Amino acid sequence: EVQLVQSGAEVKKPGESLKISCKGSGYSFTSYWIGWVRQMPGKGLEWMAFFSPGNSDARYSPSFQGQVTISADKSARTAYLQWISLKASDTAIYYCARLVGGQIGGFFDSWGQGTLVTVSS
Amino acid sequence: QSALTQPRSVSGSPGQSVTISCTGISGDVGNFNFVSWYQQHPGRAPKLIIYDVSRRPSGVPDRFSGSKSGNTASLTISGLHGEDEADYYCCSYAGRYIMVLGGGTKLTVL
């Protein structure tokens, strides 16, 4: 069974850094891209980025380019989403998801449970 | 890249059919057969229900169907059940390794 398990909720102050994680199991971790999706409180889903654990290639939405960094550790079967300096507007639930079909036309067939990030002074 | 346009809400009674539209532009929905749909219940992660415009993953009831005409994709739910009440999001490939999502539609089962 494919599973993506995300790290727990975080409460941070503006300006702090953060790295959240997404551990994959039940499939070949390097064979599928991982995507990240943001959901701000009471709002819809927004695609942020894709990352290939196989070749470390990354694709970012123009809206998130330069705002976050995505990466992965193949040996740990874990993908990461990182901020250098959080803002209050980063408060949201962040989902990771497995991308089937690759960076061209792929779709998300399995999702993590989400990580709630709260940024408040 | 602008979000795909979905109605904010739709409703229907149990047993009825509802259709949710998803309008893009020729650069995304109109140019690629890479439209997917996701169902999200409150407090839960999204779930894939349609991919490649009209394909259903295993385990998704055949009450759910997808189609596309021009720049508009559609999700039809036939024979509504109470558990279909959820938010629905469309998604399309938009070229240049970009994915774009719709704003979401809240389905209410009356």
Coordinates of C-alpha atoms in Angstrom, one line a residue:
Chain A
E1 CA 0.0 0.0 0.0
V2 CA 1.3 3.4 -1.0
Q3 CA 1.6 5.7 2.0
L4 CA 2.8 9.2 2.5
V5 CA 3.2 10.3 6.1
Q6 CA 3.9 13.9 6.9
S7 CA 5.5 15.5 9.9
G8 CA 3.4 17.0 12.6
A9 CA 1.9 20.5 13.1
E10 CA 4.3 23.4 13.6
V11 CA 3.9 26.8 15.3
K12 CA 6.5 29.3 14.3
K13 CA 7.2 33.1 14.5
P14 CA 7.6 35.3 11.5
G15 CA 11.2 35.3 10.3
E16 CA 11.9 31.8 11.6
S17 CA 12.9 28.9 9.3
L18 CA 11.1 25.6 8.9
K19 CA 11.5 22.3 7.1
I20 CA 8.6 19.8 7.0
S21 CA 8.8 16.3 5.7
C22 CA 6.9 13.6 3.8
K23 CA 8.0 10.0 4.1
G24 CA 7.0 7.6 1.4
S25 CA 6.5 3.9 1.7
G26 CA 5.0 1.0 -0.3
Y27 CA 6.4 1.9 -3.7
S28 CA 9.7 2.7 -5.4
F29 CA 10.4 6.2 -4.0
T30 CA 12.8 7.3 -6.7
S31 CA 10.4 6.3 -9.5
Y32 CA 7.8 9.0 -8.8
W33 CA 7.9 12.8 -8.5
I34 CA 6.5 14.2 -5.2
G35 CA 4.3 17.3 -5.3
W36 CA 3.5 19.9 -2.7
V37 CA 0.1 21.6 -2.4
R38 CA -0.9 24.5 -0.1
Q39 CA -4.4 25.1 1.4
M40 CA -4.7 28.3 3.2
P41 CA -7.4 28.5 6.0
G42 CA -10.9 28.1 4.4
K43 CA -9.4 28.3 0.9
G44 CA -8.8 26.1 -2.1
L45 CA -5.8 24.0 -3.2
E46 CA -2.8 25.6 -4.8
W47 CA 0.0 23.7 -6.5
M48 CA 3.4 24.7 -5.3
A49 CA 6.1 22.5 -6.8
F50 CA 7.2 19.0 -7.9
F51 CA 10.4 17.2 -7.0
S52 CA 12.0 14.1 -8.5
P53 CA 13.8 12.0 -5.9
G54 CA 15.3 10.0 -8.7
N55 CA 17.3 12.8 -10.4
S56 CA 16.8 15.7 -7.9
D57 CA 15.0 17.8 -10.6
A58 CA 12.6 20.4 -9.3
R59 CA 9.8 22.4 -10.9
Y60 CA 8.1 25.4 -9.1
S61 CA 4.9 27.2 -9.6
P62 CA 5.7 30.8 -10.5
S63 CA 3.8 31.9 -7.4
F64 CA 6.1 30.0 -5.2
Q65 CA 9.4 30.2 -7.0
G66 CA 12.0 31.7 -4.6
Q67 CA 9.6 31.5 -1.6
V68 CA 10.2 27.8 -0.7
T69 CA 12.7 25.1 -1.5
I70 CA 11.9 21.4 -2.1
S71 CA 14.3 18.5 -1.8
A72 CA 14.4 14.8 -0.9
D73 CA 16.7 12.3 0.8
K74 CA 16.5 9.1 -1.2
S75 CA 18.0 6.9 1.5
A76 CA 15.4 8.1 4.0
R77 CA 12.6 8.0 1.4
T78 CA 11.6 11.4 2.5
A79 CA 10.7 14.6 0.7
Y80 CA 11.0 18.1 2.3
L81 CA 9.5 21.5 1.9
Q82 CA 11.6 24.3 3.4
W83 CA 11.2 28.0 4.3
I84 CA 14.1 30.3 5.2
S85 CA 12.0 33.1 6.6
L86 CA 8.3 32.5 7.4
K87 CA 5.6 35.1 7.0
A88 CA 2.2 35.1 8.6
S89 CA 0.7 34.5 5.2
D90 CA 2.5 31.1 5.1
T91 CA -0.1 29.9 7.6
A92 CA -1.7 26.9 5.9
I93 CA -2.0 23.2 5.6
Y94 CA 0.6 21.7 3.3
Y95 CA 0.0 18.4 1.5
C96 CA 2.5 16.2 -0.2
A97 CA 1.3 13.9 -2.9
R98 CA 2.7 11.3 -5.3
L99 CA 2.7 12.3 -8.9
V100 CA 1.8 9.6 -11.4
G101 CA 2.7 10.3 -15.0
G102 CA 5.5 12.7 -14.4
Q103 CA 6.0 16.4 -14.6
I104 CA 4.1 16.6 -17.9
G105 CA 0.4 15.9 -17.3
G106 CA 0.8 13.9 -14.2
F107 CA -1.8 13.6 -11.5
F108 CA -1.7 13.0 -7.7
D109 CA -2.9 9.5 -6.8
S110 CA -1.8 9.3 -3.1
W111 CA -1.8 12.1 -0.6
G112 CA -0.2 12.7 2.8
Q113 CA -2.4 13.6 5.7
G114 CA -1.3 17.3 5.6
T115 CA 0.9 19.4 7.9
L116 CA -0.6 22.5 9.5
V117 CA 1.9 25.3 9.7
T118 CA 0.9 28.3 11.9
V119 CA 3.0 31.4 11.7
S120 CA 2.1 34.0 14.4
S121 CA 4.0 36.4 16.6
Chain B
Q1 CA -1.0 31.3 -14.5
S2 CA -4.6 31.9 -13.5
A3 CA -6.6 29.3 -11.6
L4 CA -9.2 27.3 -13.5
T5 CA -12.8 28.6 -13.0
Q6 CA -15.3 26.5 -11.1
P7 CA -18.7 27.4 -9.7
R8 CA -18.4 28.1 -6.0
S9 CA -21.2 25.8 -5.1
V10 CA -23.7 23.3 -6.6
S11 CA -26.4 21.2 -5.0
G12 CA -28.6 18.3 -5.7
S13 CA -31.0 15.8 -3.9
P14 CA -30.1 12.2 -3.3
G15 CA -30.4 10.2 -6.5
Q16 CA -30.1 13.2 -8.8
S17 CA -27.2 14.1 -11.0
V18 CA -25.0 17.1 -10.8
T19 CA -22.3 18.5 -13.1
I20 CA -19.4 20.7 -12.0
S21 CA -17.7 22.7 -14.7
C22 CA -14.1 23.7 -14.9
T23 CA -13.2 26.4 -17.4
G24 CA -9.6 27.1 -18.5
I25 CA -8.0 28.5 -21.5
S26 CA -6.5 27.1 -24.7
G27 CA -3.2 26.9 -23.0
D28 CA -4.3 24.4 -20.4
V29 CA -7.6 22.5 -20.4
G30 CA -8.1 23.2 -24.2
N31 CA -4.7 22.0 -25.1
F32 CA -4.1 18.9 -23.1
N33 CA -6.0 15.8 -22.1
F34 CA -4.5 16.0 -18.6
V35 CA -7.4 17.0 -16.5
S36 CA -7.9 15.4 -13.1
W37 CA -10.5 15.9 -10.3
Y38 CA -10.1 15.6 -6.6
Q39 CA -12.7 15.2 -3.8
Q40 CA -12.0 16.7 -0.4
H41 CA -14.1 16.1 2.7
P42 CA -13.8 18.6 5.5
G43 CA -10.6 18.1 7.5
R44 CA -9.4 15.4 5.2
A45 CA -6.7 15.2 2.5
P46 CA -7.9 15.4 -1.2
K47 CA -8.7 12.1 -3.0
L48 CA -8.2 11.5 -6.7
I49 CA -11.5 10.6 -8.5
I50 CA -10.8 11.3 -12.2
Y51 CA -7.6 11.5 -14.2
D52 CA -6.7 12.0 -17.9
V53 CA -10.1 13.7 -18.3
S54 CA -12.3 10.7 -17.9
R55 CA -10.4 7.8 -16.3
R56 CA -11.4 6.5 -12.9
P57 CA -9.0 5.0 -10.4
S58 CA -9.9 1.6 -9.1
G59 CA -12.3 1.9 -6.2
V60 CA -14.0 5.1 -7.4
P61 CA -17.7 4.4 -8.1
D62 CA -18.8 4.6 -11.8
R63 CA -21.3 7.3 -10.6
F64 CA -18.4 9.7 -11.1
S65 CA -17.5 10.6 -14.7
G66 CA -15.4 13.2 -16.5
S67 CA -15.5 14.8 -19.9
K68 CA -14.1 17.8 -21.8
S69 CA -15.2 20.0 -24.5
G70 CA -13.0 22.8 -25.7
N71 CA -11.6 24.8 -22.8
T72 CA -14.1 23.3 -20.3
A73 CA -13.9 20.1 -18.4
S74 CA -16.8 18.6 -16.5
L75 CA -17.3 16.3 -13.6
T76 CA -20.7 14.6 -13.4
I77 CA -21.9 12.7 -10.3
S78 CA -24.9 10.5 -11.0
G79 CA -27.2 9.1 -8.4
L80 CA -26.1 11.4 -5.6
H81 CA -25.3 9.9 -2.3
G82 CA -25.0 11.8 1.0
E83 CA -21.4 11.0 1.3
D84 CA -20.7 12.8 -2.0
E85 CA -21.1 16.1 -0.1
A86 CA -17.6 17.5 -0.3
D87 CA -15.4 20.1 -2.1
Y88 CA -14.3 19.2 -5.6
Y89 CA -11.3 20.5 -7.4
C90 CA -10.3 20.3 -11.0
C91 CA -6.6 20.3 -12.2
S92 CA -5.0 20.6 -15.5
Y93 CA -1.5 20.6 -17.0
A94 CA -0.8 24.0 -18.4
G95 CA 2.5 23.4 -20.3
R96 CA 6.1 24.3 -19.3
Y97 CA 5.9 21.9 -16.4
I98 CA 3.1 23.9 -14.7
M99 CA 0.0 22.5 -13.0
V100 CA -3.0 24.7 -12.4
L101 CA -5.9 24.0 -10.0
G102 CA -9.5 25.3 -10.0
G103 CA -10.8 27.3 -7.1
G104 CA -13.0 24.5 -5.9
T105 CA -16.7 23.7 -5.8
K106 CA -18.7 22.9 -2.7
L107 CA -21.3 20.2 -3.4
T108 CA -24.3 20.1 -1.1
V109 CA -26.6 17.1 -1.0
L110 CA -30.0 18.4 0.0

